XYZ file of C-alpha atoms in Angstrom:
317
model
C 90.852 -110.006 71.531
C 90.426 -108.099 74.700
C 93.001 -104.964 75.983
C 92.774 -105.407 79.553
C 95.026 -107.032 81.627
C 93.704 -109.792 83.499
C 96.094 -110.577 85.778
C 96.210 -106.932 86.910
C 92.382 -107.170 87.362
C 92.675 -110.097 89.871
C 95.090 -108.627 91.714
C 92.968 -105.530 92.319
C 89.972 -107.377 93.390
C 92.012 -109.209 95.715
C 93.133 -105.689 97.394
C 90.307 -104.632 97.688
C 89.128 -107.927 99.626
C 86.961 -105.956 102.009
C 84.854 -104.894 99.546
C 84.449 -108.149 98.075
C 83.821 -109.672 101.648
C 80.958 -106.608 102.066
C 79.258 -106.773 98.848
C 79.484 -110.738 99.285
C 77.405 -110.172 103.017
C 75.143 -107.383 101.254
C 73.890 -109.592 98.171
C 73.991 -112.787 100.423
C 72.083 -111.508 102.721
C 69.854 -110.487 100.107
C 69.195 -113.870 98.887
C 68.806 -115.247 102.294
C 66.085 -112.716 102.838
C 64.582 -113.955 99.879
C 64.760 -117.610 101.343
C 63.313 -116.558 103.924
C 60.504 -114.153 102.772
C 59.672 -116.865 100.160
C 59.680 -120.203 102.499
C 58.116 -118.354 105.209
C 55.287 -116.811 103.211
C 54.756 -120.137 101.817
C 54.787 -122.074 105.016
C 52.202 -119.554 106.173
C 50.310 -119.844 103.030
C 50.003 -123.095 103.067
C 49.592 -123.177 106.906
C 46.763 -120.625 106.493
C 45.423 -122.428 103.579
C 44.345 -125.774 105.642
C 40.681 -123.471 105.932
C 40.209 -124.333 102.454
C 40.621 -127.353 100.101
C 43.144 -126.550 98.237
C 46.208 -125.435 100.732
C 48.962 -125.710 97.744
C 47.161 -122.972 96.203
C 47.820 -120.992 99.932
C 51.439 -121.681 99.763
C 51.968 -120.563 96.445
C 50.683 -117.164 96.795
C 51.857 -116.825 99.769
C 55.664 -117.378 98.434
C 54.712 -114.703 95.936
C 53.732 -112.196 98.840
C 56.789 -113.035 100.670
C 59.294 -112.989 97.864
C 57.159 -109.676 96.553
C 57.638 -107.615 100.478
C 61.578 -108.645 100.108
C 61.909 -106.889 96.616
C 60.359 -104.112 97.968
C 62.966 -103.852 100.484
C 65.595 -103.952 98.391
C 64.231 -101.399 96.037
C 64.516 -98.952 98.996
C 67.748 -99.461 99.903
C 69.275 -99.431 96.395
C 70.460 -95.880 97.258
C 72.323 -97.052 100.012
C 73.692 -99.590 98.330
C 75.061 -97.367 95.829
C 76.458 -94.777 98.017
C 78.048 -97.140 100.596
C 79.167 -100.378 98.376
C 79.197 -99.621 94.511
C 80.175 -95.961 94.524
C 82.901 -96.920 98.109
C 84.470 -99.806 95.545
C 84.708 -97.781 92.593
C 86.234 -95.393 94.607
C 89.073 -97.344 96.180
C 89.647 -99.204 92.405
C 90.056 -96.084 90.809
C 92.763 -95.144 92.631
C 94.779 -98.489 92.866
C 94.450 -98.558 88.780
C 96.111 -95.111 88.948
C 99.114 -97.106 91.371
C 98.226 -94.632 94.961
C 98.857 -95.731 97.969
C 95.949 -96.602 100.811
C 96.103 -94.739 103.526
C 97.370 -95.980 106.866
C 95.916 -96.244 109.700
C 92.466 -96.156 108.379
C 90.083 -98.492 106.714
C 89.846 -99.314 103.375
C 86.157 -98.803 103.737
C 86.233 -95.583 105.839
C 88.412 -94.090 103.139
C 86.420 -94.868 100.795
C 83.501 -93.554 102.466
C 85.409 -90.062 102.979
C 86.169 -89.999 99.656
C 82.509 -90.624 97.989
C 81.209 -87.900 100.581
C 83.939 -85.657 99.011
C 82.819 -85.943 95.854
C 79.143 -86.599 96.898
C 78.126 -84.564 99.657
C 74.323 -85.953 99.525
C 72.928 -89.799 98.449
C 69.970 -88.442 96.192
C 72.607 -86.133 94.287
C 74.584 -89.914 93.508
C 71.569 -91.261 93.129
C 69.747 -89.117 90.316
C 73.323 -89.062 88.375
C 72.942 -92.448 88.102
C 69.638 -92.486 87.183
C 70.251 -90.310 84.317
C 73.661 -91.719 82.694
C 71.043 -94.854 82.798
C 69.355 -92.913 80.489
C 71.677 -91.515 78.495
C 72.997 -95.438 77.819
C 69.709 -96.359 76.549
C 70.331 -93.641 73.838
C 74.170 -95.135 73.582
C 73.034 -98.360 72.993
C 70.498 -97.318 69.768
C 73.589 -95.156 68.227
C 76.617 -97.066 68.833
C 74.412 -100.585 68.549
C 72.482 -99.483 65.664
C 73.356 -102.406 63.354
C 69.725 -103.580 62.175
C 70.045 -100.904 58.821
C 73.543 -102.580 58.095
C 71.750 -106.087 57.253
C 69.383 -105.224 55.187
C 68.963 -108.826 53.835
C 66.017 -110.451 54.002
C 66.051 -113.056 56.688
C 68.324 -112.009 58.690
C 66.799 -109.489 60.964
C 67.017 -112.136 63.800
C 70.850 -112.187 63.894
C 70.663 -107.810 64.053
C 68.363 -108.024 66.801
C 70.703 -110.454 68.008
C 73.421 -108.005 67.688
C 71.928 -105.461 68.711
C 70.639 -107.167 72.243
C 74.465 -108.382 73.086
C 75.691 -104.851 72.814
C 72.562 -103.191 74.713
C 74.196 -106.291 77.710
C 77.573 -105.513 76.914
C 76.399 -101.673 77.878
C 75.572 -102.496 81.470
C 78.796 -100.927 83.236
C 78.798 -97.381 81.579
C 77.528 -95.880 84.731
C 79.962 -97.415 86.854
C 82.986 -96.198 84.524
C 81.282 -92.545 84.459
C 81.251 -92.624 88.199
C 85.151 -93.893 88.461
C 86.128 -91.656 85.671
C 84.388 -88.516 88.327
C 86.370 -90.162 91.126
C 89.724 -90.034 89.361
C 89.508 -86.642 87.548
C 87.842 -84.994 91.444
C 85.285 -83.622 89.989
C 84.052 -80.310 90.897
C 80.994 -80.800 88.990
C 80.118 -83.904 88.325
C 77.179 -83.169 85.893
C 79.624 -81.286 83.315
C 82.299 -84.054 83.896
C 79.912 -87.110 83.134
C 78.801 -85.321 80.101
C 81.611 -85.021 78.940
C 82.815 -88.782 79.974
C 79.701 -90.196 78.146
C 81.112 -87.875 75.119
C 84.363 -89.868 75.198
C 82.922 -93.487 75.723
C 80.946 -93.140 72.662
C 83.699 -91.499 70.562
C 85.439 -94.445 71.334
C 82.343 -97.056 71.370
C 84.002 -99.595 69.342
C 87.298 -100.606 71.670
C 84.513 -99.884 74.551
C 81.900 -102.381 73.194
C 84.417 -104.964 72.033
C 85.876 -105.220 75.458
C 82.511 -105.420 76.902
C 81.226 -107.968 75.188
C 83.955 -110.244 75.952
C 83.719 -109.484 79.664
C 79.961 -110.153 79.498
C 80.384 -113.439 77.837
C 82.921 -114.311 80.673
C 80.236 -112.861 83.559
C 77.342 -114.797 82.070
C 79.019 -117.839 81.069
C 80.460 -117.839 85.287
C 77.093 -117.458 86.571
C 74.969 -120.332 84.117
C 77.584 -122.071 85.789
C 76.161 -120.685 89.687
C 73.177 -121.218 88.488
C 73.304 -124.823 87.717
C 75.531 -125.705 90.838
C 72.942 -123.962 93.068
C 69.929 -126.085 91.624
C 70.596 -129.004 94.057
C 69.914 -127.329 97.303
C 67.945 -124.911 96.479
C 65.692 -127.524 95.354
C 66.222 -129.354 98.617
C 65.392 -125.962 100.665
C 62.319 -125.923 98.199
C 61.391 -129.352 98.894
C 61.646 -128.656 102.628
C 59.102 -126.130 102.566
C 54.791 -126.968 102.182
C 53.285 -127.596 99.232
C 54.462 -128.455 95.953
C 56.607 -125.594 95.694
C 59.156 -126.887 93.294
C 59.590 -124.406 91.128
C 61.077 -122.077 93.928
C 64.149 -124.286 94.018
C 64.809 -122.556 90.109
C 63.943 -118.874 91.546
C 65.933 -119.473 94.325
C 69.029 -120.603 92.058
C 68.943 -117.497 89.935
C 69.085 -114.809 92.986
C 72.115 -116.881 94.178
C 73.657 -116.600 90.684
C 72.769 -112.845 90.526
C 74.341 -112.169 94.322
C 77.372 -114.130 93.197
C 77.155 -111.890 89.880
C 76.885 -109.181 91.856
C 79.173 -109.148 94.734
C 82.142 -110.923 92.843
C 81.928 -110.513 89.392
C 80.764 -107.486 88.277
C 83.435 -105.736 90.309
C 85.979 -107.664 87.954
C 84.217 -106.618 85.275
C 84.293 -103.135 86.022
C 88.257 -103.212 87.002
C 89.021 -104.405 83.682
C 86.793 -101.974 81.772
C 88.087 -99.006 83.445
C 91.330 -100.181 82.642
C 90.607 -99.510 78.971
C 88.588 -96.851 79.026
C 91.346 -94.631 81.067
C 93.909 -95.788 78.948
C 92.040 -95.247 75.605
C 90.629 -91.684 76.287
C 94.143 -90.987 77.246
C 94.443 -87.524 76.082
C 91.221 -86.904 74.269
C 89.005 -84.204 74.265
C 85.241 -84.789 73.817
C 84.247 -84.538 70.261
C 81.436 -82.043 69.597
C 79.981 -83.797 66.807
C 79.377 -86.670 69.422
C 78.007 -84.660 72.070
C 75.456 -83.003 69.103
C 74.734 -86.903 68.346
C 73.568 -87.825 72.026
C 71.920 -84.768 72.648
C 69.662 -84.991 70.000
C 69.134 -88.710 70.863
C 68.636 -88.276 74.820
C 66.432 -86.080 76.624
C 68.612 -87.519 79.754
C 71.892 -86.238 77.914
C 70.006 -82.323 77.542
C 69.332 -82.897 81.549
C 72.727 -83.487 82.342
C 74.120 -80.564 79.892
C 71.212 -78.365 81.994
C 72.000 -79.629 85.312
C 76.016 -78.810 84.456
C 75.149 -75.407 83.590
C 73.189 -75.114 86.628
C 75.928 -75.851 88.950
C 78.401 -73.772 86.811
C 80.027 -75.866 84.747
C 81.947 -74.910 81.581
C 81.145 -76.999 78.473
C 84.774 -78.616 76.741
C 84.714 -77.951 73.012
């Protein structure tokens, strides 16, 4: 089965409560700015669409422009979002897995804050780390997910593929476990030390996937569950808007899944699968013959071995 604890993993989230409240008013927010951008872009569609014969057509596109002008916003705050909220949680989880006290007389938030500006002087530095352990799990997924050459059958390529796409989902937290496993170690140089955390997830891929999966079937199987609870009034805020705009009600349904995905359980998922990666690298060193094996696999992996040299970092054997 699983080796996390999941009692433990409650209890953290519900310490760290004013996270969950902010990402909950971040990713909420969200969605209501895509209710808004979408019904108001189709109200003036269809609004602006009376000048022709066919105002549907109006409201339609114009639901697209508004839901397309909301996206863009969010991509241009993801940075902020992952300085202030993800990197700020992972922070303050990090160190109640390791049992340390907060400290008093100051927010949960503002110490968290202080600490990811410790470790993170500048948002683009966070920001392009990211981007390239991203990378480097695209490569983690083809080596450690590789399982298409063990089936060789004929017939069943489907289930590899399968497989194979499960894992690649199961894969979706590495960067958030890189980032605690900085936090906890206070890294100097964070380029050297996610190298060589990468290292140790895939030398110990298996417990790491297995662990993974489970939590993703959990996650997914949660937020179907959104999903399908959200399809009554989201198709009544659909229905309230111009136009035969019906189909809105379904798009509307998924972002509230994905907000209540994102701002409740991802950070369990994350908790739980930091639990087992700091307790299974427990006194391991990164094994070269892995670090040869990404390298060669990941032009993102050679950046990050550059950028660590760069800054003065020290390769571990």
């Amino acid at each position: 089965m699983w080796d996390f604890d999941i009692g433990r993993t409650v209890g953290i989230m519900a310490r760290t409560m004013p996270f969950i409240l902010l990402r909950m008013a971040v990713y909420f927010g969200i969605t209501l700015a895509y209710i808004v951008g979408t019904g108001g872009g189709a109200g003036l569609g269809y609004g602006i669409g009376h000048i022709s014969a066919d105002p549907t057509g109006y409201s339609v596109w114009g639901g697209i422009i508004g839901f397309g002008i909301v996206s863009a916003g969010v991509y241009w705050v993801r940075e902020y979002i992952l300085y202030t909220i993800k990197a700020g949680h992972i922070a303050v989880i990090v160190e109640m897995l390791d049992g340390k006290p907060m400290p008093e007389g100051k927010s949960q938030i503002a110490h968290a804050t202080d600490t990811v500006k410790a470790r993170f002087a500048e948002m683009n530095v966070l920001f392009v780390l990211d981007q390239l352990i991203k990378g480097v799990i695209r490569a983690l997924t083809g080596i450690i997910g590789g399982v298409a050459w063990l089936i060789p059958i004929p017939g069943l390529e489907g289930i590899a593929r399968f497989i194979n796409t499960v894992i690649r989902l199961s894969l979706t937290y590495v960067d958030e476990i890189i980032l605690g496993y900085n936090m906890r170690i206070d890294s100097q140089n964070p380029w050297e030390t996610s190298r060589q955390g990468l290292v140790l997830y895939a030398q110990n891929g298996k417990t790491m996937v297995k662990n993974a999966v489970w939590l993703s079937v959990f996650l997914w199987v949660l937020a179907i569950a959104v999903f399908v609870v959200m399809l009554a009034p989201a198709g009544a805020i659909a229905y309230l808007f111009p136009g035969a705009l019906s189909g809105w009600g379904i798009v509307l349904a998924i972002i509230f899944a994905w907000a209540f995905k994102a701002a409740v359980l991802e950070p369990f998922a994350i908790t739980a699968l930091m639990q087992v990666y700091f307790k299974v690298i427990e006194g391991q060193r990164p094994n070269p013959e892995w670090d040869a094996r990404l390298a060669s696999a990941s032009t993102k992996f050679r950046e990050l071995k550059d950028r660590a040299l760069g800054a003065g970092g020290t390769q571990a054997a």
